[in-house]
Amino acid sequence: MKIISSIEELRDQLSGQLRTAFVPTMGNLHEGHLSLMRLARKHGDPVVASIFVNRLQFGPNEDFDKYPRTFQADVEKLEKEGVYVLFAPTEKDLYPEPQEYRVQPPDGLGNILEGEFRPGFFNGVCTVVTKLFSCVQPKVAVFGKKDYQQLMIVRNMARQFALPTQIIGAETFRADDGLALSSRNMYLSAAERAEAPALYNALNVVANEVRSGHLDVFQLEHKAMDDLAARGWKPDYISIRKRIDLQPPNAGDLAQGEPLVVLAAAKLGTTRLIDNLEI
Ligand code: PAF
């Protein structure tokens, strides 16, 4: 595997490649990321991964500085997956001057759910993803469904800008107890790790209620949040949305069986976890 940090060198290395499959990451790779690499392999060749902890998508009080950085271990995992190039730019490589041009998603999608609790997050994501796409010029790019809103925003962005990159969503990789794998799980204490699957359980309770015809969305969301709070969590949201645009379903949508997804974000101790489940 070639490890490349400069944009110019990356372009040289990939010149003439028309079927590149790309997996952008922020490192601290776990089985979830590796499943994205495997899916990428099915959709293109060569597989290119990136590791870049993108300052633009972190708020001033978020965990940019303490975000886990495990470069050597990541390299070994990617080698085993047969990744052809790892693009690992420094901040100077990717942002040699302040990144003043930004890609701003529409408020209706970028400022709801995660965007409401992490202002500027999706601006940072869209900006770096656009720049990474410009460097790698992939035919396909793989994003996990765990970051459901991110996947939808990137997909819409690629469509609206007519980017030549097809966006592929990968199923969430879960531990045996249901917890979605995430780099942030490593912040959890042993006791918190034991409690953490309660988030996915809460999503399942909501999804099962909706499936069995309980359509009082407001009541379901509030009960789920209250139940988590009673276990010591601090929920930001548990929200039932339409899969198509992440807007709340109205009575007509519910009656007509509009495809739904329930999304959640909640803090356990100081660790903020997100998860979602298609209903
Ligand atoms: O999902 C992530 O790890 C990041 O948001 C991404 C897509 C690599 C952009 O920094």
PDB file of C-alpha atoms and ligand atoms in Angstrom:
ATOM      1  CA  MET A   1       0.000   0.000   0.000  1.00  0.00           C
ATOM      2  CA  LYS A   2       1.292   3.442  -0.898  1.00  0.00           C
ATOM      3  CA  ILE A   3       0.904   6.073   1.792  1.00  0.00           C
ATOM      4  CA  ILE A   4       0.664   9.503   0.227  1.00  0.00           C
ATOM      5  CA  SER A   5       0.246  12.856   1.897  1.00  0.00           C
ATOM      6  CA  SER A   6       0.620  15.335  -0.964  1.00  0.00           C
ATOM      7  CA  ILE A   7      -2.260  16.091  -3.324  1.00  0.00           C
ATOM      8  CA  GLU A   8       0.092  16.305  -6.294  1.00  0.00           C
ATOM      9  CA  GLU A   9       1.656  12.928  -5.627  1.00  0.00           C
ATOM     10  CA  LEU A  10      -1.789  11.398  -5.135  1.00  0.00           C
ATOM     11  CA  ARG A  11      -2.934  12.730  -8.500  1.00  0.00           C
ATOM     12  CA  ASP A  12       0.181  11.297 -10.190  1.00  0.00           C
ATOM     13  CA  GLN A  13      -0.339   7.935  -8.540  1.00  0.00           C
ATOM     14  CA  LEU A  14      -4.007   7.732  -9.537  1.00  0.00           C
ATOM     15  CA  SER A  15      -3.766   9.268 -12.991  1.00  0.00           C
ATOM     16  CA  GLY A  16      -5.555   7.122 -15.567  1.00  0.00           C
ATOM     17  CA  GLN A  17      -7.542   5.222 -12.929  1.00  0.00           C
ATOM     18  CA  LEU A  18     -11.186   5.355 -13.986  1.00  0.00           C
ATOM     19  CA  ARG A  19     -12.790   2.982 -11.465  1.00  0.00           C
ATOM     20  CA  THR A  20     -11.366   4.149  -8.164  1.00  0.00           C
ATOM     21  CA  ALA A  21     -13.476   3.232  -5.123  1.00  0.00           C
ATOM     22  CA  PHE A  22     -12.893   5.613  -2.238  1.00  0.00           C
ATOM     23  CA  VAL A  23     -13.503   5.354   1.506  1.00  0.00           C
ATOM     24  CA  PRO A  24     -12.894   8.586   3.430  1.00  0.00           C
ATOM     25  CA  THR A  25     -12.261   8.158   7.167  1.00  0.00           C
ATOM     26  CA  MET A  26     -10.903  10.010  10.155  1.00  0.00           C
ATOM     27  CA  GLY A  27      -8.819   6.993  11.202  1.00  0.00           C
ATOM     28  CA  ASN A  28      -8.953   4.927  14.381  1.00  0.00           C
ATOM     29  CA  LEU A  29     -10.200   2.177  12.127  1.00  0.00           C
ATOM     30  CA  HIS A  30     -12.431  -0.598  13.426  1.00  0.00           C
ATOM     31  CA  GLU A  31     -14.337  -3.478  11.809  1.00  0.00           C
ATOM     32  CA  GLY A  32     -17.014  -1.038  10.655  1.00  0.00           C
ATOM     33  CA  HIS A  33     -14.489   0.871   8.543  1.00  0.00           C
ATOM     34  CA  LEU A  34     -12.998  -2.367   7.243  1.00  0.00           C
ATOM     35  CA  SER A  35     -16.453  -3.485   6.098  1.00  0.00           C
ATOM     36  CA  LEU A  36     -16.603  -0.241   4.077  1.00  0.00           C
ATOM     37  CA  MET A  37     -13.271  -1.137   2.429  1.00  0.00           C
ATOM     38  CA  ARG A  38     -14.657  -4.567   1.507  1.00  0.00           C
ATOM     39  CA  LEU A  39     -17.790  -3.025   0.021  1.00  0.00           C
ATOM     40  CA  ALA A  40     -15.652  -0.531  -1.900  1.00  0.00           C
ATOM     41  CA  ARG A  41     -13.710  -3.422  -3.408  1.00  0.00           C
ATOM     42  CA  LYS A  42     -16.952  -4.851  -4.822  1.00  0.00           C
ATOM     43  CA  HIS A  43     -17.710  -1.573  -6.580  1.00  0.00           C
ATOM     44  CA  GLY A  44     -14.378  -0.492  -7.986  1.00  0.00           C
ATOM     45  CA  ASP A  45     -10.661  -0.935  -8.307  1.00  0.00           C
ATOM     46  CA  PRO A  46      -8.295   0.298  -6.956  1.00  0.00           C
ATOM     47  CA  VAL A  47      -9.542   0.961  -3.432  1.00  0.00           C
ATOM     48  CA  VAL A  48      -8.290   4.234  -1.976  1.00  0.00           C
ATOM     49  CA  ALA A  49      -8.801   5.152   1.682  1.00  0.00           C
ATOM     50  CA  SER A  50      -8.128   8.454   3.360  1.00  0.00           C
ATOM     51  CA  ILE A  51      -7.356   9.303   6.964  1.00  0.00           C
ATOM     52  CA  PHE A  52      -7.808  12.927   7.889  1.00  0.00           C
ATOM     53  CA  VAL A  53      -9.210  14.333  11.120  1.00  0.00           C
ATOM     54  CA  ASN A  54     -11.022  17.288   9.661  1.00  0.00           C
ATOM     55  CA  ARG A  55     -10.879  20.296  11.960  1.00  0.00           C
ATOM     56  CA  LEU A  56     -13.630  22.066   9.962  1.00  0.00           C
ATOM     57  CA  GLN A  57     -16.307  19.671  11.145  1.00  0.00           C
ATOM     58  CA  PHE A  58     -15.566  19.976  14.868  1.00  0.00           C
ATOM     59  CA  GLY A  59     -17.166  22.658  17.028  1.00  0.00           C
ATOM     60  CA  PRO A  60     -14.978  24.725  19.380  1.00  0.00           C
ATOM     61  CA  ASN A  61     -15.979  22.602  22.395  1.00  0.00           C
ATOM     62  CA  GLU A  62     -15.833  19.251  20.638  1.00  0.00           C
ATOM     63  CA  ASP A  63     -13.210  16.510  20.694  1.00  0.00           C
ATOM     64  CA  PHE A  64     -10.889  17.502  17.811  1.00  0.00           C
ATOM     65  CA  ASP A  65      -7.763  17.439  20.015  1.00  0.00           C
ATOM     66  CA  LYS A  66      -8.564  14.218  21.796  1.00  0.00           C
ATOM     67  CA  TYR A  67     -10.018  12.418  18.753  1.00  0.00           C
ATOM     68  CA  PRO A  68      -8.200   9.026  18.742  1.00  0.00           C
ATOM     69  CA  ARG A  69      -5.265   8.951  16.334  1.00  0.00           C
ATOM     70  CA  THR A  70      -3.881   5.437  15.765  1.00  0.00           C
ATOM     71  CA  PHE A  71      -2.057   5.795  12.461  1.00  0.00           C
ATOM     72  CA  GLN A  72       0.304   2.782  12.613  1.00  0.00           C
ATOM     73  CA  ALA A  73      -2.430   0.361  13.627  1.00  0.00           C
ATOM     74  CA  ASP A  74      -4.693   1.818  10.900  1.00  0.00           C
ATOM     75  CA  VAL A  75      -2.002   1.294   8.257  1.00  0.00           C
ATOM     76  CA  GLU A  76      -1.642  -2.369   9.214  1.00  0.00           C
ATOM     77  CA  LYS A  77      -5.402  -2.925   8.961  1.00  0.00           C
ATOM     78  CA  LEU A  78      -5.629  -1.261   5.555  1.00  0.00           C
ATOM     79  CA  GLU A  79      -2.646  -3.261   4.279  1.00  0.00           C
ATOM     80  CA  LYS A  80      -4.505  -6.453   5.210  1.00  0.00           C
ATOM     81  CA  GLU A  81      -7.586  -5.263   3.296  1.00  0.00           C
ATOM     82  CA  GLY A  82      -5.516  -4.787   0.149  1.00  0.00           C
ATOM     83  CA  VAL A  83      -6.070  -1.039  -0.034  1.00  0.00           C
ATOM     84  CA  TYR A  84      -3.946   0.361  -2.884  1.00  0.00           C
ATOM     85  CA  VAL A  85      -3.397   3.909  -1.701  1.00  0.00           C
ATOM     86  CA  LEU A  86      -3.862   5.516   1.687  1.00  0.00           C
ATOM     87  CA  PHE A  87      -4.199   9.262   1.307  1.00  0.00           C
ATOM     88  CA  ALA A  88      -3.187  10.743   4.652  1.00  0.00           C
ATOM     89  CA  PRO A  89      -2.666  14.467   4.173  1.00  0.00           C
ATOM     90  CA  THR A  90      -1.512  16.748   6.957  1.00  0.00           C
ATOM     91  CA  GLU A  91      -3.570  19.855   7.644  1.00  0.00           C
ATOM     92  CA  LYS A  92      -0.967  21.804   5.635  1.00  0.00           C
ATOM     93  CA  ASP A  93      -1.409  19.458   2.674  1.00  0.00           C
ATOM     94  CA  LEU A  94      -5.190  19.701   2.597  1.00  0.00           C
ATOM     95  CA  TYR A  95      -5.609  23.262   3.886  1.00  0.00           C
ATOM     96  CA  PRO A  96      -2.387  25.069   2.863  1.00  0.00           C
ATOM     97  CA  GLU A  97      -4.298  28.326   3.243  1.00  0.00           C
ATOM     98  CA  PRO A  98      -7.435  28.992   5.296  1.00  0.00           C
ATOM     99  CA  GLN A  99     -10.331  27.136   3.645  1.00  0.00           C
ATOM    100  CA  GLU A 100     -12.529  30.154   2.983  1.00  0.00           C
ATOM    101  CA  TYR A 101     -14.603  28.623   0.186  1.00  0.00           C
ATOM    102  CA  ARG A 102     -17.058  26.236   1.802  1.00  0.00           C
ATOM    103  CA  VAL A 103     -19.763  23.856   0.666  1.00  0.00           C
ATOM    104  CA  GLN A 104     -22.940  24.686   2.561  1.00  0.00           C
ATOM    105  CA  PRO A 105     -25.780  22.156   2.612  1.00  0.00           C
ATOM    106  CA  PRO A 106     -29.343  23.527   2.600  1.00  0.00           C
ATOM    107  CA  ASP A 107     -30.636  24.579   6.048  1.00  0.00           C
ATOM    108  CA  GLY A 108     -33.578  22.169   5.816  1.00  0.00           C
ATOM    109  CA  LEU A 109     -31.200  19.218   5.813  1.00  0.00           C
ATOM    110  CA  GLY A 110     -27.968  20.620   7.245  1.00  0.00           C
ATOM    111  CA  ASN A 111     -29.390  22.352  10.315  1.00  0.00           C
ATOM    112  CA  ILE A 112     -31.696  19.619  11.604  1.00  0.00           C
ATOM    113  CA  LEU A 113     -30.883  16.642  13.864  1.00  0.00           C
ATOM    114  CA  GLU A 114     -27.051  16.467  13.999  1.00  0.00           C
ATOM    115  CA  GLY A 115     -26.814  19.911  12.407  1.00  0.00           C
ATOM    116  CA  GLU A 116     -28.951  21.439  15.157  1.00  0.00           C
ATOM    117  CA  PHE A 117     -26.724  20.061  17.910  1.00  0.00           C
ATOM    118  CA  ARG A 118     -23.440  20.439  16.007  1.00  0.00           C
ATOM    119  CA  PRO A 119     -23.692  23.784  14.191  1.00  0.00           C
ATOM    120  CA  GLY A 120     -21.394  23.923  11.155  1.00  0.00           C
ATOM    121  CA  PHE A 121     -20.770  20.172  11.230  1.00  0.00           C
ATOM    122  CA  PHE A 122     -22.189  19.436   7.788  1.00  0.00           C
ATOM    123  CA  ASN A 123     -20.561  22.497   6.262  1.00  0.00           C
ATOM    124  CA  GLY A 124     -17.243  21.025   7.450  1.00  0.00           C
ATOM    125  CA  VAL A 125     -18.129  17.549   6.188  1.00  0.00           C
ATOM    126  CA  CYS A 126     -19.325  18.742   2.759  1.00  0.00           C
ATOM    127  CA  THR A 127     -16.287  20.957   2.340  1.00  0.00           C
ATOM    128  CA  VAL A 128     -13.760  18.243   3.124  1.00  0.00           C
ATOM    129  CA  VAL A 129     -15.611  15.558   1.174  1.00  0.00           C
ATOM    130  CA  THR A 130     -15.713  17.832  -1.888  1.00  0.00           C
ATOM    131  CA  LYS A 131     -12.007  18.497  -1.531  1.00  0.00           C
ATOM    132  CA  LEU A 132     -11.166  14.819  -1.010  1.00  0.00           C
ATOM    133  CA  PHE A 133     -13.257  13.916  -4.067  1.00  0.00           C
ATOM    134  CA  SER A 134     -11.388  16.547  -6.050  1.00  0.00           C
ATOM    135  CA  CYS A 135      -8.082  14.948  -4.991  1.00  0.00           C
ATOM    136  CA  VAL A 136      -9.047  11.288  -5.460  1.00  0.00           C
ATOM    137  CA  GLN A 137     -11.574  11.672  -8.321  1.00  0.00           C
ATOM    138  CA  PRO A 138     -13.337   8.457  -7.385  1.00  0.00           C
ATOM    139  CA  LYS A 139     -15.923   6.643  -9.477  1.00  0.00           C
ATOM    140  CA  VAL A 140     -17.642   5.475  -6.295  1.00  0.00           C
ATOM    141  CA  ALA A 141     -17.353   6.458  -2.634  1.00  0.00           C
ATOM    142  CA  VAL A 142     -18.617   4.470   0.342  1.00  0.00           C
ATOM    143  CA  PHE A 143     -20.184   6.020   3.452  1.00  0.00           C
ATOM    144  CA  GLY A 144     -21.660   4.180   6.431  1.00  0.00           C
ATOM    145  CA  LYS A 145     -25.376   4.317   7.184  1.00  0.00           C
ATOM    146  CA  LYS A 146     -24.461   4.810  10.827  1.00  0.00           C
ATOM    147  CA  ASP A 147     -24.021   8.489   9.889  1.00  0.00           C
ATOM    148  CA  TYR A 148     -27.380   8.442   8.145  1.00  0.00           C
ATOM    149  CA  GLN A 149     -27.776  12.194   7.743  1.00  0.00           C
ATOM    150  CA  GLN A 150     -24.194  12.560   6.521  1.00  0.00           C
ATOM    151  CA  LEU A 151     -24.796   9.870   3.898  1.00  0.00           C
ATOM    152  CA  MET A 152     -27.944  11.624   2.684  1.00  0.00           C
ATOM    153  CA  ILE A 153     -26.309  15.053   2.583  1.00  0.00           C
ATOM    154  CA  VAL A 154     -23.264  13.784   0.691  1.00  0.00           C
ATOM    155  CA  ARG A 155     -25.503  11.895  -1.733  1.00  0.00           C
ATOM    156  CA  ASN A 156     -27.640  14.983  -2.405  1.00  0.00           C
ATOM    157  CA  MET A 157     -24.543  17.136  -2.754  1.00  0.00           C
ATOM    158  CA  ALA A 158     -23.028  14.753  -5.309  1.00  0.00           C
ATOM    159  CA  ARG A 159     -26.298  14.746  -7.259  1.00  0.00           C
ATOM    160  CA  GLN A 160     -26.842  18.509  -7.216  1.00  0.00           C
ATOM    161  CA  PHE A 161     -23.262  19.277  -8.251  1.00  0.00           C
ATOM    162  CA  ALA A 162     -23.368  16.481 -10.858  1.00  0.00           C
ATOM    163  CA  LEU A 163     -20.210  15.030  -9.341  1.00  0.00           C
ATOM    164  CA  PRO A 164     -18.972  11.984 -11.268  1.00  0.00           C
ATOM    165  CA  THR A 165     -18.924   9.951  -8.055  1.00  0.00           C
ATOM    166  CA  GLN A 166     -21.606   7.445  -7.129  1.00  0.00           C
ATOM    167  CA  ILE A 167     -22.333   7.416  -3.392  1.00  0.00           C
ATOM    168  CA  ILE A 168     -22.834   3.990  -1.841  1.00  0.00           C
ATOM    169  CA  GLY A 169     -24.329   3.461   1.619  1.00  0.00           C
ATOM    170  CA  ALA A 170     -23.014   0.609   3.763  1.00  0.00           C
ATOM    171  CA  GLU A 171     -24.980  -1.131   6.511  1.00  0.00           C
ATOM    172  CA  THR A 172     -24.024  -0.301  10.087  1.00  0.00           C
ATOM    173  CA  PHE A 173     -21.579  -2.722  11.655  1.00  0.00           C
ATOM    174  CA  ARG A 174     -22.680  -3.712  15.172  1.00  0.00           C
ATOM    175  CA  ALA A 175     -21.069  -5.472  18.111  1.00  0.00           C
ATOM    176  CA  ASP A 176     -22.822  -8.677  19.244  1.00  0.00           C
ATOM    177  CA  ASP A 177     -24.816  -6.700  21.823  1.00  0.00           C
ATOM    178  CA  GLY A 178     -26.094  -4.301  19.144  1.00  0.00           C
ATOM    179  CA  LEU A 179     -23.866  -1.289  19.789  1.00  0.00           C
ATOM    180  CA  ALA A 180     -22.929   0.371  16.506  1.00  0.00           C
ATOM    181  CA  LEU A 181     -19.149   0.433  16.110  1.00  0.00           C
ATOM    182  CA  SER A 182     -17.737   3.939  16.369  1.00  0.00           C
ATOM    183  CA  SER A 183     -14.342   5.439  17.070  1.00  0.00           C
ATOM    184  CA  ARG A 184     -15.935   7.319  19.949  1.00  0.00           C
ATOM    185  CA  ASN A 185     -16.873   4.043  21.720  1.00  0.00           C
ATOM    186  CA  MET A 186     -13.316   3.980  23.020  1.00  0.00           C
ATOM    187  CA  TYR A 187     -14.127   6.954  25.261  1.00  0.00           C
ATOM    188  CA  LEU A 188     -16.612   4.770  27.194  1.00  0.00           C
ATOM    189  CA  SER A 189     -15.711   3.350  30.604  1.00  0.00           C
ATOM    190  CA  ALA A 190     -16.396  -0.370  31.159  1.00  0.00           C
ATOM    191  CA  ALA A 191     -19.682   0.438  32.886  1.00  0.00           C
ATOM    192  CA  GLU A 192     -20.710   2.829  30.115  1.00  0.00           C
ATOM    193  CA  ARG A 193     -19.785   0.274  27.458  1.00  0.00           C
ATOM    194  CA  ALA A 194     -22.116  -2.200  29.170  1.00  0.00           C
ATOM    195  CA  GLU A 195     -24.908   0.389  29.147  1.00  0.00           C
ATOM    196  CA  ALA A 196     -24.282   1.661  25.600  1.00  0.00           C
ATOM    197  CA  PRO A 197     -26.472  -0.900  23.709  1.00  0.00           C
ATOM    198  CA  ALA A 198     -29.481   0.722  25.410  1.00  0.00           C
ATOM    199  CA  LEU A 199     -29.410   3.319  22.625  1.00  0.00           C
ATOM    200  CA  TYR A 200     -29.946   0.702  19.916  1.00  0.00           C
ATOM    201  CA  ASN A 201     -32.513  -1.043  22.130  1.00  0.00           C
ATOM    202  CA  ALA A 202     -34.421   2.253  22.394  1.00  0.00           C
ATOM    203  CA  LEU A 203     -34.441   2.541  18.597  1.00  0.00           C
ATOM    204  CA  ASN A 204     -35.766  -1.004  18.313  1.00  0.00           C
ATOM    205  CA  VAL A 205     -38.566  -0.302  20.786  1.00  0.00           C
ATOM    206  CA  VAL A 206     -39.639   2.749  18.761  1.00  0.00           C
ATOM    207  CA  ALA A 207     -39.365   0.895  15.442  1.00  0.00           C
ATOM    208  CA  ASN A 208     -41.381  -2.069  16.744  1.00  0.00           C
ATOM    209  CA  GLU A 209     -44.100   0.226  18.091  1.00  0.00           C
ATOM    210  CA  VAL A 210     -44.416   1.957  14.707  1.00  0.00           C
ATOM    211  CA  ARG A 211     -44.418  -1.388  12.890  1.00  0.00           C
ATOM    212  CA  SER A 212     -47.219  -2.620  15.103  1.00  0.00           C
ATOM    213  CA  GLY A 213     -49.348   0.420  14.296  1.00  0.00           C
ATOM    214  CA  HIS A 214     -48.575   2.836  17.125  1.00  0.00           C
ATOM    215  CA  LEU A 215     -48.391   6.062  15.166  1.00  0.00           C
ATOM    216  CA  ASP A 216     -48.258   8.755  17.864  1.00  0.00           C
ATOM    217  CA  VAL A 217     -44.771   9.806  16.837  1.00  0.00           C
ATOM    218  CA  PHE A 218     -44.446  12.565  19.423  1.00  0.00           C
ATOM    219  CA  GLN A 219     -45.384  10.252  22.269  1.00  0.00           C
ATOM    220  CA  LEU A 220     -43.045   7.474  21.089  1.00  0.00           C
ATOM    221  CA  GLU A 221     -40.091   9.843  20.751  1.00  0.00           C
ATOM    222  CA  HIS A 222     -40.661  11.390  24.168  1.00  0.00           C
ATOM    223  CA  LYS A 223     -41.144   8.097  25.928  1.00  0.00           C
ATOM    224  CA  ALA A 224     -37.916   6.758  24.383  1.00  0.00           C
ATOM    225  CA  MET A 225     -35.996   9.844  25.489  1.00  0.00           C
ATOM    226  CA  ASP A 226     -37.498   9.728  28.998  1.00  0.00           C
ATOM    227  CA  ASP A 227     -36.596   6.043  29.329  1.00  0.00           C
ATOM    228  CA  LEU A 228     -32.996   6.729  28.316  1.00  0.00           C
ATOM    229  CA  ALA A 229     -32.798   9.726  30.647  1.00  0.00           C
ATOM    230  CA  ALA A 230     -34.040   7.517  33.490  1.00  0.00           C
ATOM    231  CA  ARG A 231     -31.039   5.230  32.826  1.00  0.00           C
ATOM    232  CA  GLY A 232     -28.646   8.177  33.139  1.00  0.00           C
ATOM    233  CA  TRP A 233     -28.351   9.245  29.482  1.00  0.00           C
ATOM    234  CA  LYS A 234     -28.689  12.800  28.215  1.00  0.00           C
ATOM    235  CA  PRO A 235     -30.562  12.427  24.929  1.00  0.00           C
ATOM    236  CA  ASP A 236     -30.246  15.186  22.312  1.00  0.00           C
ATOM    237  CA  TYR A 237     -32.955  13.671  20.148  1.00  0.00           C
ATOM    238  CA  ILE A 238     -34.776  10.505  19.241  1.00  0.00           C
ATOM    239  CA  SER A 239     -36.667  11.348  16.128  1.00  0.00           C
ATOM    240  CA  ILE A 240     -38.801   9.482  13.623  1.00  0.00           C
ATOM    241  CA  ARG A 241     -38.266  10.888  10.143  1.00  0.00           C
ATOM    242  CA  LYS A 242     -39.078  10.138   6.540  1.00  0.00           C
ATOM    243  CA  ARG A 243     -36.176   8.323   4.891  1.00  0.00           C
ATOM    244  CA  ILE A 244     -36.575  10.326   1.714  1.00  0.00           C
ATOM    245  CA  ASP A 245     -35.758  13.781   3.169  1.00  0.00           C
ATOM    246  CA  LEU A 246     -35.383  13.356   6.952  1.00  0.00           C
ATOM    247  CA  GLN A 247     -38.423  15.555   7.564  1.00  0.00           C
ATOM    248  CA  PRO A 248     -41.014  14.587  10.209  1.00  0.00           C
ATOM    249  CA  PRO A 249     -43.821  12.457   8.788  1.00  0.00           C
ATOM    250  CA  ASN A 250     -47.355  13.884   8.828  1.00  0.00           C
ATOM    251  CA  ALA A 251     -50.500  11.863   9.445  1.00  0.00           C
ATOM    252  CA  GLY A 252     -50.894  11.176   5.725  1.00  0.00           C
ATOM    253  CA  ASP A 253     -47.315   9.898   5.440  1.00  0.00           C
ATOM    254  CA  LEU A 254     -47.895   7.575   8.388  1.00  0.00           C
ATOM    255  CA  ALA A 255     -51.198   6.320   7.032  1.00  0.00           C
ATOM    256  CA  GLN A 256     -49.675   5.628   3.617  1.00  0.00           C
ATOM    257  CA  GLY A 257     -46.728   3.662   5.027  1.00  0.00           C
ATOM    258  CA  GLU A 258     -44.065   6.166   3.994  1.00  0.00           C
ATOM    259  CA  PRO A 259     -40.615   4.572   4.622  1.00  0.00           C
ATOM    260  CA  LEU A 260     -39.279   5.877   7.929  1.00  0.00           C
ATOM    261  CA  VAL A 261     -36.091   5.918   9.933  1.00  0.00           C
ATOM    262  CA  VAL A 262     -35.637   6.635  13.616  1.00  0.00           C
ATOM    263  CA  LEU A 263     -32.486   8.550  14.493  1.00  0.00           C
ATOM    264  CA  ALA A 264     -30.947   9.150  17.893  1.00  0.00           C
ATOM    265  CA  ALA A 265     -28.131  11.051  19.557  1.00  0.00           C
ATOM    266  CA  ALA A 266     -27.477  10.892  23.269  1.00  0.00           C
ATOM    267  CA  LYS A 267     -24.682  11.419  25.712  1.00  0.00           C
ATOM    268  CA  LEU A 268     -23.542   8.695  28.069  1.00  0.00           C
ATOM    269  CA  GLY A 269     -21.226  10.346  30.570  1.00  0.00           C
ATOM    270  CA  THR A 270     -19.152  12.644  28.372  1.00  0.00           C
ATOM    271  CA  THR A 271     -19.427  10.482  25.249  1.00  0.00           C
ATOM    272  CA  ARG A 272     -21.956  11.416  22.597  1.00  0.00           C
ATOM    273  CA  LEU A 273     -23.243   8.439  20.606  1.00  0.00           C
ATOM    274  CA  ILE A 274     -25.455   8.435  17.519  1.00  0.00           C
ATOM    275  CA  ASP A 275     -27.369   5.621  15.894  1.00  0.00           C
ATOM    276  CA  ASN A 276     -30.386   5.021  13.677  1.00  0.00           C
ATOM    277  CA  LEU A 277     -32.678   2.279  12.453  1.00  0.00           C
ATOM    278  CA  GLU A 278     -34.764   2.074   9.316  1.00  0.00           C
ATOM    279  CA  ILE A 279     -38.341   1.152  10.150  1.00  0.00           C
TER     280      ILE A 279
HETATM  281  O1  PAF B   1     -17.611  10.046   8.692  1.00  0.00           O
HETATM  282  C1  PAF B   1     -16.449  10.481   8.809  1.00  0.00           C
HETATM  283  O2  PAF B   1     -15.537   9.796   9.287  1.00  0.00           O
HETATM  284  C2  PAF B   1     -16.152  11.898   8.374  1.00  0.00           C
HETATM  285  O3  PAF B   1     -17.253  12.726   8.594  1.00  0.00           O
HETATM  286  C3  PAF B   1     -15.661  12.005   6.926  1.00  0.00           C
HETATM  287  C4  PAF B   1     -16.720  11.542   5.941  1.00  0.00           C
HETATM  288  C5  PAF B   1     -14.411  11.167   6.750  1.00  0.00           C
HETATM  289  C6  PAF B   1     -15.330  13.451   6.588  1.00  0.00           C
HETATM  290  O4  PAF B   1     -14.336  13.961   7.418  1.00  0.00           O
END
